[in-house]
Coordinates of C-alpha atoms and ligand atoms in Angstrom, one line a residue:
Chain A
X1 CA 0.0 0.0 0.0
X2 CA 2.8 2.4 1.1
X3 CA 4.8 1.4 -2.0
X4 CA 1.9 1.8 -4.3
X5 CA 1.2 5.3 -2.9
X6 CA 4.9 6.2 -3.3
X7 CA 4.8 5.0 -6.9
X8 CA 1.6 6.9 -7.8
X9 CA 2.9 10.1 -6.0
X10 CA 6.2 9.9 -7.9
X11 CA 4.4 9.6 -11.2
X12 CA 2.2 12.5 -10.3
X13 CA 5.2 14.7 -9.6
X14 CA 6.9 13.5 -12.8
X15 CA 3.8 14.3 -14.9
X16 CA 3.3 17.7 -13.4
X17 CA 6.9 18.7 -13.7
X18 CA 7.2 17.6 -17.3
X19 CA 4.1 19.6 -18.1
X20 CA 5.5 22.7 -16.4
X21 CA 8.9 22.3 -18.1
X22 CA 7.3 22.1 -21.5
X23 CA 5.5 25.3 -21.1
X24 CA 8.8 26.9 -22.2
X25 CA 10.5 24.3 -24.3
X26 CA 13.6 26.3 -25.4
X27 CA 14.6 27.0 -21.8
X28 CA 14.3 23.3 -21.1
X29 CA 16.4 22.1 -23.9
X30 CA 19.1 24.8 -23.4
X31 CA 19.5 23.9 -19.7
X32 CA 19.6 20.2 -20.2
X33 CA 21.6 19.9 -23.5
X34 CA 23.2 23.1 -24.6
X35 CA 25.0 24.0 -21.4
X36 CA 26.9 20.6 -21.1
X37 CA 27.7 20.7 -24.8
X38 CA 29.3 24.1 -24.5
X39 CA 31.3 22.8 -21.5
X40 CA 32.8 20.0 -23.6
X41 CA 33.5 22.1 -26.6
X42 CA 36.8 23.7 -25.4
X43 CA 38.2 20.3 -24.5
X44 CA 37.2 18.8 -27.8
X45 CA 38.9 21.7 -29.6
X46 CA 42.1 21.5 -27.6
X47 CA 42.4 17.7 -27.9
X48 CA 41.7 17.8 -31.6
X49 CA 44.2 20.5 -32.1
X50 CA 46.8 18.5 -30.3
X51 CA 46.2 15.4 -32.3
X52 CA 45.9 17.2 -35.6
X53 CA 49.3 18.8 -35.0
X54 CA 50.8 15.4 -34.7
X55 CA 50.5 14.6 -31.0
X56 CA 50.0 10.9 -30.4
X57 CA 49.1 10.5 -26.7
X58 CA 47.6 12.5 -23.8
X59 CA 48.1 10.4 -20.7
X60 CA 46.3 7.2 -21.9
X61 CA 44.1 8.9 -24.5
X62 CA 44.8 8.4 -28.2
X63 CA 43.3 10.1 -31.3
X64 CA 40.9 7.2 -31.7
X65 CA 39.6 7.2 -28.2
X66 CA 39.5 10.9 -27.1
X67 CA 36.2 11.9 -28.6
X68 CA 34.3 8.9 -27.2
X69 CA 36.1 9.5 -23.8
X70 CA 34.8 13.1 -23.8
X71 CA 31.3 12.2 -24.9
X72 CA 30.9 9.7 -22.1
X73 CA 32.0 12.4 -19.7
X74 CA 29.4 14.7 -21.2
X75 CA 26.6 12.1 -20.7
X76 CA 27.4 12.0 -17.0
X77 CA 27.8 15.8 -16.9
X78 CA 24.3 16.2 -18.4
X79 CA 22.9 13.8 -15.8
X80 CA 24.7 15.6 -13.0
X81 CA 23.5 19.0 -14.0
X82 CA 19.9 17.9 -14.6
X83 CA 19.5 16.4 -11.1
X84 CA 21.5 19.1 -9.3
X85 CA 19.7 22.1 -10.9
X86 CA 16.3 20.5 -10.8
X87 CA 15.3 21.6 -7.4
X88 CA 17.4 24.7 -7.2
X89 CA 15.3 26.3 -10.0
X90 CA 12.0 24.5 -9.2
X91 CA 11.9 25.2 -5.5
X92 CA 12.5 28.9 -6.0
X93 CA 9.7 29.2 -8.5
X94 CA 7.4 27.1 -6.4
X95 CA 8.2 29.2 -3.4
X96 CA 6.9 32.3 -5.2
X97 CA 4.0 30.5 -6.6
X98 CA 3.2 29.2 -3.1
X99 CA 2.7 25.8 -4.4
X100 CA 5.6 24.5 -2.3
X101 CA 3.4 25.3 0.7
X102 CA 0.6 23.3 -0.8
X103 CA 2.9 20.3 -1.4
X104 CA 4.4 20.6 2.0
X105 CA 1.1 19.8 3.7
X106 CA 0.0 16.9 1.5
X107 CA 0.2 13.4 3.0
X108 CA 3.2 12.2 1.0
X109 CA 6.6 10.9 1.6
X110 CA 9.3 13.3 0.4
X111 CA 10.9 10.3 -1.2
X112 CA 8.4 10.8 -4.0
X113 CA 10.0 14.1 -4.8
X114 CA 13.2 12.3 -5.6
X115 CA 11.6 9.3 -7.4
X116 CA 9.4 11.7 -9.4
X117 CA 12.5 13.7 -10.2
X118 CA 14.1 10.5 -11.4
X119 CA 11.3 9.6 -13.7
X120 CA 11.0 13.0 -15.4
X121 CA 14.7 13.4 -15.3
X122 CA 15.2 10.2 -17.2
X123 CA 12.5 11.2 -19.7
X124 CA 14.2 14.5 -20.3
X125 CA 17.8 13.2 -20.6
X126 CA 17.2 10.0 -22.6
X127 CA 16.8 11.7 -26.0
X128 CA 20.1 13.6 -25.6
X129 CA 21.9 10.6 -24.2
X130 CA 20.9 8.4 -27.1
X131 CA 22.2 11.0 -29.6
X132 CA 25.5 11.5 -27.8
X133 CA 25.9 7.7 -27.4
X134 CA 25.4 7.3 -31.1
X135 CA 28.1 9.8 -31.8
X136 CA 30.4 8.1 -29.4
X137 CA 29.7 4.8 -31.2
X138 CA 30.7 6.4 -34.5
X139 CA 34.1 7.3 -33.1
X140 CA 34.7 4.2 -31.2
X141 CA 32.3 1.3 -31.9
X142 CA 31.6 -1.1 -29.0
X143 CA 29.3 -4.0 -28.3
X144 CA 25.6 -3.6 -27.5
X145 CA 26.1 -5.2 -24.2
X146 CA 27.1 -1.7 -22.8
X147 CA 23.5 -0.6 -22.8
X148 CA 22.5 -2.3 -19.6
X149 CA 25.4 -1.1 -17.4
X150 CA 25.0 2.4 -19.0
X151 CA 21.3 2.6 -18.1
X152 CA 22.0 1.5 -14.6
X153 CA 24.9 3.9 -14.1
X154 CA 23.0 6.8 -15.5
X155 CA 20.2 6.1 -13.1
X156 CA 22.7 5.9 -10.3
X157 CA 24.2 9.3 -11.3
X158 CA 20.8 10.8 -11.6
X159 CA 19.7 9.6 -8.1
X160 CA 22.9 11.0 -6.4
X161 CA 22.6 14.3 -8.2
X162 CA 18.8 14.6 -7.4
X163 CA 19.6 14.0 -3.7
X164 CA 22.3 16.7 -3.8
X165 CA 20.0 18.9 -5.7
X166 CA 17.2 18.4 -3.1
X167 CA 19.5 19.6 -0.3
X168 CA 20.8 22.5 -2.4
X169 CA 17.2 23.5 -3.5
X170 CA 16.0 23.3 0.1
X171 CA 18.8 25.5 1.4
X172 CA 18.1 28.0 -1.3
X173 CA 14.4 28.5 -0.4
X174 CA 15.3 29.4 3.1
X175 CA 18.3 31.6 2.1
X176 CA 18.7 32.5 -1.5
X177 CA 22.5 33.1 -1.0
X178 CA 22.9 29.3 -1.1
X179 CA 21.4 29.2 -4.5
X180 CA 24.5 30.9 -5.9
X181 CA 26.9 29.1 -3.7
X182 CA 25.6 25.7 -4.8
X183 CA 25.5 26.7 -8.4
X184 CA 29.3 27.4 -8.3
X185 CA 30.0 24.3 -6.2
X186 CA 28.6 22.4 -9.1
X187 CA 31.6 23.6 -11.1
X188 CA 33.8 22.1 -8.4
X189 CA 32.1 18.8 -8.6
X190 CA 32.5 18.8 -12.4
X191 CA 36.2 19.6 -12.1
X192 CA 36.8 16.8 -9.6
X193 CA 34.9 14.2 -11.6
X194 CA 37.3 13.7 -14.5
X195 CA 34.7 14.2 -17.1
X196 CA 37.2 15.8 -19.5
X197 CA 40.6 14.5 -18.6
X198 CA 42.1 11.2 -17.3
X199 CA 42.7 11.0 -13.5
X200 CA 46.5 10.7 -14.2
X201 CA 46.3 14.4 -14.9
X202 CA 46.3 14.9 -11.2
X203 CA 49.7 13.2 -10.8
X204 CA 51.5 16.1 -12.3
X205 CA 51.7 18.4 -9.3
X206 CA 51.7 18.0 -5.5
X207 CA 48.6 20.2 -5.1
X208 CA 46.8 18.3 -7.8
X209 CA 47.8 15.1 -6.0
X210 CA 46.0 16.4 -2.9
X211 CA 42.9 17.0 -5.0
X212 CA 43.2 13.5 -6.3
X213 CA 42.2 12.1 -2.9
X214 CA 38.9 14.0 -3.2
X215 CA 38.4 12.7 -6.7
X216 CA 38.7 9.2 -5.4
X217 CA 35.8 9.6 -3.0
X218 CA 33.7 11.4 -5.6
X219 CA 31.0 8.9 -6.8
X220 CA 30.8 10.7 -10.2
X221 CA 34.4 9.9 -10.9
X222 CA 33.7 6.2 -10.3
X223 CA 30.5 6.3 -12.4
X224 CA 32.2 7.9 -15.4
X225 CA 35.2 5.6 -15.1
X226 CA 33.0 2.5 -14.9
X227 CA 31.1 3.6 -18.0
X228 CA 34.4 4.2 -19.9
X229 CA 35.6 0.9 -18.7
X230 CA 32.7 -1.0 -20.2
X231 CA 32.7 1.0 -23.4
X232 CA 36.5 0.6 -24.1
X233 CA 36.5 -2.9 -22.7
X234 CA 39.3 -2.1 -20.2
X235 CA 37.5 -3.6 -17.2
X236 CA 34.8 -3.2 -14.6
X237 CA 35.8 -2.5 -11.0
X238 CA 33.4 -4.2 -8.7
X239 CA 34.8 -2.2 -5.8
X240 CA 33.9 1.0 -7.5
X241 CA 30.4 -0.3 -8.3
X242 CA 29.8 -1.2 -4.6
X243 CA 31.1 2.2 -3.5
X244 CA 28.7 4.0 -5.9
X245 CA 25.8 1.7 -4.9
X246 CA 26.3 2.7 -1.2
X247 CA 25.8 6.3 -2.2
X248 CA 22.7 5.5 -4.2
X249 CA 21.1 3.7 -1.3
X250 CA 22.0 6.1 1.5
X251 CA 21.6 9.5 -0.2
X252 CA 17.8 9.5 -0.7
X253 CA 17.2 8.7 3.0
X254 CA 19.7 11.2 4.2
X255 CA 18.4 14.0 2.0
X256 CA 14.8 13.3 2.8
X257 CA 15.5 13.2 6.5
X258 CA 17.4 16.5 6.2
X259 CA 14.5 18.0 4.2
X260 CA 12.0 17.1 6.9
X261 CA 14.2 18.4 9.6
X262 CA 14.9 21.7 8.0
X263 CA 11.3 22.2 6.9
X264 CA 10.1 21.9 10.5
X265 CA 12.7 24.1 12.0
X266 CA 12.9 27.1 9.7
X267 CA 10.4 29.6 8.3
X268 CA 10.5 30.3 4.6
X269 CA 11.5 33.9 4.1
X270 CA 11.8 36.5 1.3
X271 CA 8.7 35.8 -0.9
Chain B
X1 CA -19.6 18.1 21.1
X2 CA -16.0 16.9 20.8
X3 CA -13.6 19.6 19.7
X4 CA -12.2 19.5 16.2
X5 CA -9.6 22.2 16.5
X6 CA -8.0 22.6 19.9
X7 CA -5.3 25.2 20.2
X8 CA -3.4 26.1 23.4
X9 CA -1.0 29.0 24.0
X10 CA 0.1 29.3 20.4
X11 CA 2.9 31.8 19.7
X12 CA 4.5 32.6 16.4
X13 CA 7.1 35.3 15.8
X14 CA 8.8 36.4 12.7
X15 CA 12.2 37.9 12.3
X16 CA 11.8 41.0 10.1
X17 CA 14.8 42.5 8.5
X18 CA 14.9 46.3 8.7
X19 CA 16.7 48.3 6.2
X20 CA 19.0 51.0 7.5
X21 CA 19.0 54.6 6.0
X22 CA 22.7 54.0 5.4
X23 CA 22.9 51.5 2.6
X24 CA 26.3 50.0 3.5
X25 CA 25.3 49.7 7.2
X26 CA 22.1 47.9 6.0
X27 CA 24.1 45.5 3.9
X28 CA 26.9 44.8 6.3
X29 CA 25.1 44.8 9.6
X30 CA 21.4 44.2 9.0
X31 CA 19.1 44.9 11.9
X32 CA 16.3 42.5 12.8
X33 CA 13.1 43.1 14.8
X34 CA 10.9 40.5 16.2
X35 CA 7.2 40.6 15.1
X36 CA 4.8 38.6 17.2
X37 CA 2.2 37.6 14.7
X38 CA 0.3 35.2 16.8
X39 CA 0.4 36.0 20.5
X40 CA -0.7 33.3 22.9
X41 CA -3.9 32.1 21.1
X42 CA -6.3 29.6 22.6
X43 CA -9.1 28.2 20.5
X44 CA -11.6 25.4 20.9
X45 CA -13.7 24.8 17.8
X46 CA -16.3 22.1 17.9
X47 CA -16.9 19.5 15.2
X48 CA -19.3 20.7 12.5
X49 CA -18.8 24.4 13.6
X50 CA -18.1 27.2 11.2
X51 CA -15.8 29.5 13.0
X52 CA -14.9 32.9 11.5
X53 CA -11.7 34.8 12.3
X54 CA -12.0 38.5 11.9
X55 CA -9.2 40.9 12.2
X56 CA -7.6 44.0 10.6
X57 CA -4.8 43.6 8.0
X58 CA -1.8 42.2 9.8
X59 CA -3.8 40.9 12.7
X60 CA -2.2 37.5 12.2
X61 CA -5.0 35.5 10.6
X62 CA -2.9 34.0 7.8
X63 CA -0.1 33.2 10.2
X64 CA -2.4 31.5 12.5
X65 CA -3.9 29.3 9.7
X66 CA -0.4 28.5 8.4
X67 CA 0.6 27.3 11.9
X68 CA -2.6 25.3 12.3
X69 CA -2.1 23.5 9.0
X70 CA 1.6 22.7 9.3
X71 CA 2.7 25.1 6.6
X72 CA 4.8 26.7 9.4
X73 CA 5.9 25.5 12.8
X74 CA 4.8 27.7 15.7
X75 CA 7.4 28.9 18.3
X76 CA 5.4 27.3 21.1
X77 CA 2.0 26.0 22.0
X78 CA 0.0 22.9 21.2
X79 CA -2.4 22.1 18.3
X80 CA -4.8 19.1 18.1
X81 CA -7.0 18.5 15.1
X82 CA -9.7 15.9 15.9
X83 CA -7.5 14.9 18.8
X84 CA -4.6 14.1 16.6
X85 CA -1.4 15.9 15.7
X86 CA -1.2 17.9 12.5
X87 CA 1.1 15.2 11.0
X88 CA -1.4 12.5 11.7
X89 CA -4.4 14.4 10.4
X90 CA -2.7 15.7 7.3
X91 CA -4.8 13.7 4.8
X92 CA -8.0 14.9 6.4
X93 CA -7.3 18.6 6.1
X94 CA -8.4 21.0 3.4
X95 CA -6.4 24.2 3.1
X96 CA -7.1 27.2 0.9
X97 CA -5.3 30.5 0.8
X98 CA -7.5 32.7 -1.3
X99 CA -6.6 32.0 -5.0
X100 CA -3.1 30.7 -4.5
X101 CA -1.5 27.3 -4.2
X102 CA -2.3 26.6 -7.9
X103 CA 0.1 26.1 -10.8
X104 CA -0.5 28.8 -13.4
X105 CA 1.4 27.2 -16.1
X106 CA -0.6 24.0 -16.4
X107 CA -4.3 23.5 -16.9
X108 CA -7.0 23.6 -14.2
X109 CA -7.6 19.9 -14.8
X110 CA -4.0 19.0 -14.4
X111 CA -3.9 20.9 -11.2
X112 CA -6.8 19.0 -9.8
X113 CA -5.5 15.7 -11.0
X114 CA -2.0 16.3 -9.5
X115 CA -3.4 17.2 -6.0
X116 CA -6.0 14.4 -6.2
X117 CA -3.2 11.9 -6.6
X118 CA -1.2 13.3 -3.8
X119 CA -4.2 13.1 -1.5
X120 CA -4.8 9.5 -2.7
X121 CA -8.3 10.2 -4.2
X122 CA -9.6 7.1 -5.9
X123 CA -11.7 7.7 -9.0
X124 CA -10.4 11.2 -9.2
X125 CA -11.9 11.8 -12.7
X126 CA -15.4 11.5 -11.3
X127 CA -14.6 13.6 -8.3
X128 CA -13.1 16.4 -10.5
X129 CA -16.2 16.4 -12.7
X130 CA -18.4 16.6 -9.7
X131 CA -16.6 19.6 -8.2
X132 CA -16.3 21.3 -11.5
X133 CA -20.1 21.1 -11.7
X134 CA -20.5 22.5 -8.2
X135 CA -18.3 25.5 -8.9
X136 CA -19.4 25.9 -12.6
X137 CA -15.9 25.8 -13.9
X138 CA -16.2 22.7 -16.2
X139 CA -15.5 24.7 -19.4
X140 CA -12.4 26.4 -18.0
X141 CA -10.7 23.2 -16.8
X142 CA -8.9 22.3 -20.1
X143 CA -7.3 25.8 -20.3
X144 CA -4.1 27.0 -18.7
X145 CA -4.7 28.6 -15.4
X146 CA -2.6 31.7 -16.3
X147 CA -5.6 32.9 -18.4
X148 CA -8.2 32.5 -15.6
X149 CA -9.9 35.4 -14.0
X150 CA -9.6 35.8 -10.2
X151 CA -13.1 34.4 -9.7
X152 CA -12.3 31.2 -11.8
X153 CA -9.0 30.8 -10.1
X154 CA -10.5 31.1 -6.6
X155 CA -13.2 28.5 -7.5
X156 CA -10.5 26.2 -8.8
X157 CA -8.6 26.7 -5.6
X158 CA -11.7 25.8 -3.6
X159 CA -12.3 22.7 -5.7
X160 CA -8.7 21.7 -5.1
X161 CA -9.3 22.0 -1.3
X162 CA -12.4 19.8 -1.4
X163 CA -10.9 17.0 -3.7
X164 CA -10.3 14.5 -0.9
X165 CA -13.5 15.4 1.0
X166 CA -11.6 16.7 4.1
X167 CA -13.0 16.7 7.6
X168 CA -11.6 20.1 8.6
X169 CA -11.4 23.0 6.3
X170 CA -9.1 26.1 6.7
X171 CA -10.1 28.9 4.3
X172 CA -8.1 32.1 4.3
X173 CA -10.2 34.8 2.7
X174 CA -12.1 32.5 0.4
X175 CA -14.3 35.4 -0.9
X176 CA -11.6 38.0 -1.4
X177 CA -12.2 40.1 -4.5
X178 CA -15.1 38.1 -5.9
X179 CA -18.1 39.5 -7.8
X180 CA -21.5 39.0 -6.1
X181 CA -22.5 36.0 -8.2
X182 CA -19.3 34.0 -7.6
X183 CA -19.2 35.2 -4.0
X184 CA -22.7 33.8 -3.5
X185 CA -21.7 30.5 -5.1
X186 CA -18.8 30.1 -2.7
X187 CA -20.9 31.1 0.3
X188 CA -23.5 28.6 -0.6
X189 CA -20.9 25.8 -0.9
X190 CA -19.5 26.7 2.4
X191 CA -22.9 26.7 4.1
X192 CA -23.9 23.3 2.6
X193 CA -20.7 21.5 3.4
X194 CA -21.5 20.5 7.0
X195 CA -17.9 20.2 8.1
X196 CA -15.7 21.9 10.6
X197 CA -14.6 25.1 9.0
X198 CA -12.2 27.8 10.1
X199 CA -12.4 30.8 7.8
X200 CA -11.1 34.3 7.8
X201 CA -12.7 37.2 6.0
X202 CA -12.8 40.9 5.8
X203 CA -16.5 40.9 4.8
X204 CA -18.7 41.3 7.8
X205 CA -21.8 40.2 5.9
X206 CA -20.0 36.9 5.1
X207 CA -19.1 36.4 8.7
X208 CA -22.6 37.2 9.9
X209 CA -24.2 35.0 7.3
X210 CA -21.9 32.0 7.5
X211 CA -20.4 31.6 10.9
X212 CA -21.8 29.9 14.0
X213 CA -19.1 31.5 16.0
X214 CA -16.7 34.4 15.5
X215 CA -13.3 35.2 17.0
X216 CA -11.8 38.6 16.7
X217 CA -8.1 38.6 16.3
X218 CA -6.2 41.8 17.1
X219 CA -2.5 42.2 17.1
X220 CA -2.1 38.4 17.3
X221 CA -4.5 38.0 20.3
X222 CA -8.0 36.7 20.3
X223 CA -9.9 39.5 22.0
X224 CA -13.4 38.2 21.8
X225 CA -15.3 35.1 20.7
X226 CA -19.1 34.4 20.5
X227 CA -21.9 33.9 18.1
X228 CA -22.7 36.8 15.8
X229 CA -25.8 37.5 18.0
X230 CA -23.8 37.4 21.2
X231 CA -21.2 39.8 19.7
X232 CA -23.9 42.1 18.4
X233 CA -25.3 42.4 21.9
X234 CA -22.1 44.1 22.9
X235 CA -23.0 47.1 20.8
X236 CA -26.8 47.0 21.2
X237 CA -26.9 50.2 23.3
X238 CA -24.6 52.0 20.9
X239 CA -25.6 53.8 17.8
X240 CA -23.7 53.9 14.6
X241 CA -23.8 56.8 12.2
X242 CA -22.6 56.8 8.7
X243 CA -21.8 60.2 7.2
X244 CA -21.0 61.0 3.6
X245 CA -19.0 63.8 2.3
X246 CA -16.9 64.4 -0.7
X247 CA -13.9 64.8 1.6
X248 CA -13.7 63.8 5.3
X249 CA -11.7 66.8 6.6
X250 CA -8.8 66.2 9.0
X251 CA -10.3 68.7 11.4
X252 CA -13.5 66.7 11.7
X253 CA -11.4 63.6 12.3
X254 CA -9.4 65.3 15.0
X255 CA -12.5 66.6 16.7
X256 CA -14.1 63.1 16.7
X257 CA -11.0 61.7 18.2
X258 CA -11.3 64.1 21.1
X259 CA -15.1 63.7 21.7
X260 CA -15.5 61.4 24.7
X261 CA -18.8 59.8 23.5
X262 CA -17.3 58.7 20.2
X263 CA -16.2 55.1 20.7
X264 CA -14.5 54.6 17.3
X265 CA -14.7 55.8 13.8
X266 CA -13.3 54.7 10.5
X267 CA -13.1 55.7 6.9
X268 CA -15.5 54.3 4.4
X269 CA -15.7 54.7 0.7
X270 CA -17.5 58.0 0.7
X271 CA -17.1 59.3 4.2
X272 CA -16.9 58.0 7.8
X273 CA -18.6 55.5 10.0
X274 CA -18.9 56.7 13.6
X275 CA -19.8 54.6 16.6
X276 CA -21.2 56.5 19.5
X277 CA -21.8 55.3 23.0
X278 CA -25.5 56.0 23.3
X279 CA -28.4 57.4 21.3
X280 CA -28.6 60.3 23.7
X281 CA -25.3 61.5 22.5
X282 CA -26.6 61.9 19.0
X283 CA -27.5 65.5 19.4
X284 CA -23.9 66.3 20.6
X285 CA -22.5 64.5 17.5
X286 CA -24.9 66.3 15.2
X287 CA -23.7 69.6 16.6
X288 CA -20.2 68.8 15.6
X289 CA -21.2 67.5 12.2
X290 CA -23.3 70.5 11.5
X291 CA -20.1 72.6 11.1
X292 CA -18.9 70.5 8.2
X293 CA -20.1 70.2 4.7
X294 CA -21.7 66.7 4.6
X295 CA -23.9 65.3 1.8
X296 CA -25.6 62.7 3.9
X297 CA -26.1 61.5 7.5
X298 CA -27.6 58.1 8.3
X299 CA -28.3 56.2 11.4
X300 CA -27.8 52.5 11.4
X301 CA -28.7 49.5 13.5
X302 CA -25.5 48.3 15.2
X303 CA -24.0 45.5 13.2
X304 CA -21.1 43.1 13.4
X305 CA -18.9 45.7 11.8
X306 CA -19.5 48.0 14.8
X307 CA -18.4 45.3 17.1
X308 CA -15.3 44.9 15.1
X309 CA -14.6 48.6 15.1
X310 CA -15.3 49.0 18.8
X311 CA -13.1 46.1 19.8
X312 CA -10.2 46.7 17.5
X313 CA -10.4 50.5 17.8
X314 CA -9.8 50.5 14.1
X315 CA -9.1 54.2 13.6
X316 CA -8.0 53.6 10.1
X317 CA -9.2 57.1 9.3
X318 CA -5.8 58.6 9.9
Ligands
ATP1 N1 7.5 36.6 6.4 C1 7.3 37.6 7.4 N2 8.3 38.2 7.9 C2 8.1 39.2 8.9 N3 6.9 39.6 9.3 C3 5.8 39.0 8.8 C4 5.9 37.9 7.8 N4 4.7 37.5 7.4 C5 3.8 38.2 8.2 N5 4.5 39.1 9.0 C6 3.9 40.0 10.0 O1 3.1 39.3 10.8 C7 1.8 39.9 11.1 C8 0.7 39.1 10.8 O2 0.6 38.9 9.4 P1 -0.5 38.0 8.7 O3 -0.2 37.9 7.2 O4 -0.7 36.8 9.4 O5 -1.8 38.9 8.9 P2 -3.3 38.8 8.3 O6 -4.2 38.9 9.5 O7 -3.4 37.6 7.5 O8 -3.4 40.1 7.4 P3 -4.3 40.3 6.1 O9 -5.7 40.5 6.5 O10 -3.7 41.5 5.5 O11 -4.1 39.1 5.2 C9 1.9 41.2 10.3 O12 2.3 42.3 11.2 C10 3.0 41.0 9.3 O13 3.6 42.2 9.0
MG2 MG1 -3.9 37.2 5.5

């Protein structure tokens, strides 16, 4: 019964949010697809330039693998951004619309906010991910067996980013300063996830080596590495997968508990 | 009768930011003042009762309803709804804040469907059709809410509130800004509901017509409760005078303020309403009024409005 209600609530959220998002379609596509594509562009240009000028190797990347390497990074980047920004933008709007008040008093589990976000998140990223994967395939063909691990890992990435986003969005409705702080901290996460360069890049300087320890506990690094591993056939680390799974299981409960606690304790200000 | 809404010693304060005249000081070291919006409120509303909260702007009505429905947590005090906590009774509460809590960017139907699902309404299609009929909004439902008039939006908001057939209804200014026809529609629905209802309004006629009992909230405190009849008894010996003039002069207002027999007065659309202690004082008042250029002077039966003016001392004329 509980599970059934959770499922139908999540579907209701997904349906409502997709309808709201499609009121202004260009915004929606720009936020989800164009921003990540513009982030990968400089890297594509720099790497291509290097290889065109006769370079043969950047760390372990070669001229046959680098495009696919970057495109897989972009897929995770899209997923990260979508989940992370989801509530930051939405909660602020819904705060002004006062619909957040309406939702806060309905008899639902806040878990359905995350599950609903996952459903409409998937619906919105899947078209872009299919296109990008197709491009990645053109540059470095692989077996169709990667589809299943890809889907699972993308869902994992989405869940973690939605949980982070829920916390960021919540902090922002109580104090809008956080909205900006979190938006910039997203850049930090992207930098420490190795979407656009191999992790060996961090071995080149003592300060970077320090940052490498953070990279190693960043679940996005493990997700993108696992995805590249299955695509290029260089191996699948079970250890990494278990590490990421732990985040996926724990984060929803932590963020929902935090949500409930904060909601009770603070008064929404600054309408 | 068992009580449906039992509130004890409820307090809610806000922290209001004050801007300094010096811009930099305001940014770097902002000042805060504490506003007590709800000040030690006690309420006992029986099952099936329609209870009206009256109060001037800023009296704390909306804040009180937000605390009672769990939109906000109070600073202190206890709240029981049908002998349960707010958390436990959540699915049995209907809450409406005028025309808000509706998504403008989707259709009316999608709004109702969304909230019906969150409240676990089975056969929501039938329920939505039924409510649309009651509120006469069937033909608006397929349209985006952003194009609705205030009246349609308010009716949609009310339909949303009733989706899950709640036991207790909290209605904050349900008739705000409605035309007489839609206002009557809403009043009729409220009257026919036969549920525990706590509503706020600025329209005395609404309160008089709808409510079994009325509480007057002033500066966060409940200063009187009783049935409309009981309350009207408080002003039975008084007389209320309505004067009309193109311009209620400041001198007249100053003079009224000084006159000992004037209990209260406040500005109306085309003049003033003055409450005097006793009919015998009428001649004294007329003497004052004679010196001013007035277009009309009327004597009225004391009404709920007069109770309100007397208790809140609403000298909004200045
Ligand atoms: N977010 C807030 N921050 C600071 N003060 C607030 C806030 N919200 C309300 N107040 C103050 O609390 C008091 C009560 O406000 P409230 O909105 O509850 O009054 P109300 O009776 O509903 O008024 P109205 O009839 O105008 O709707 C007012 O003095 C108001 O200025
Ligand atoms: Mg109000």
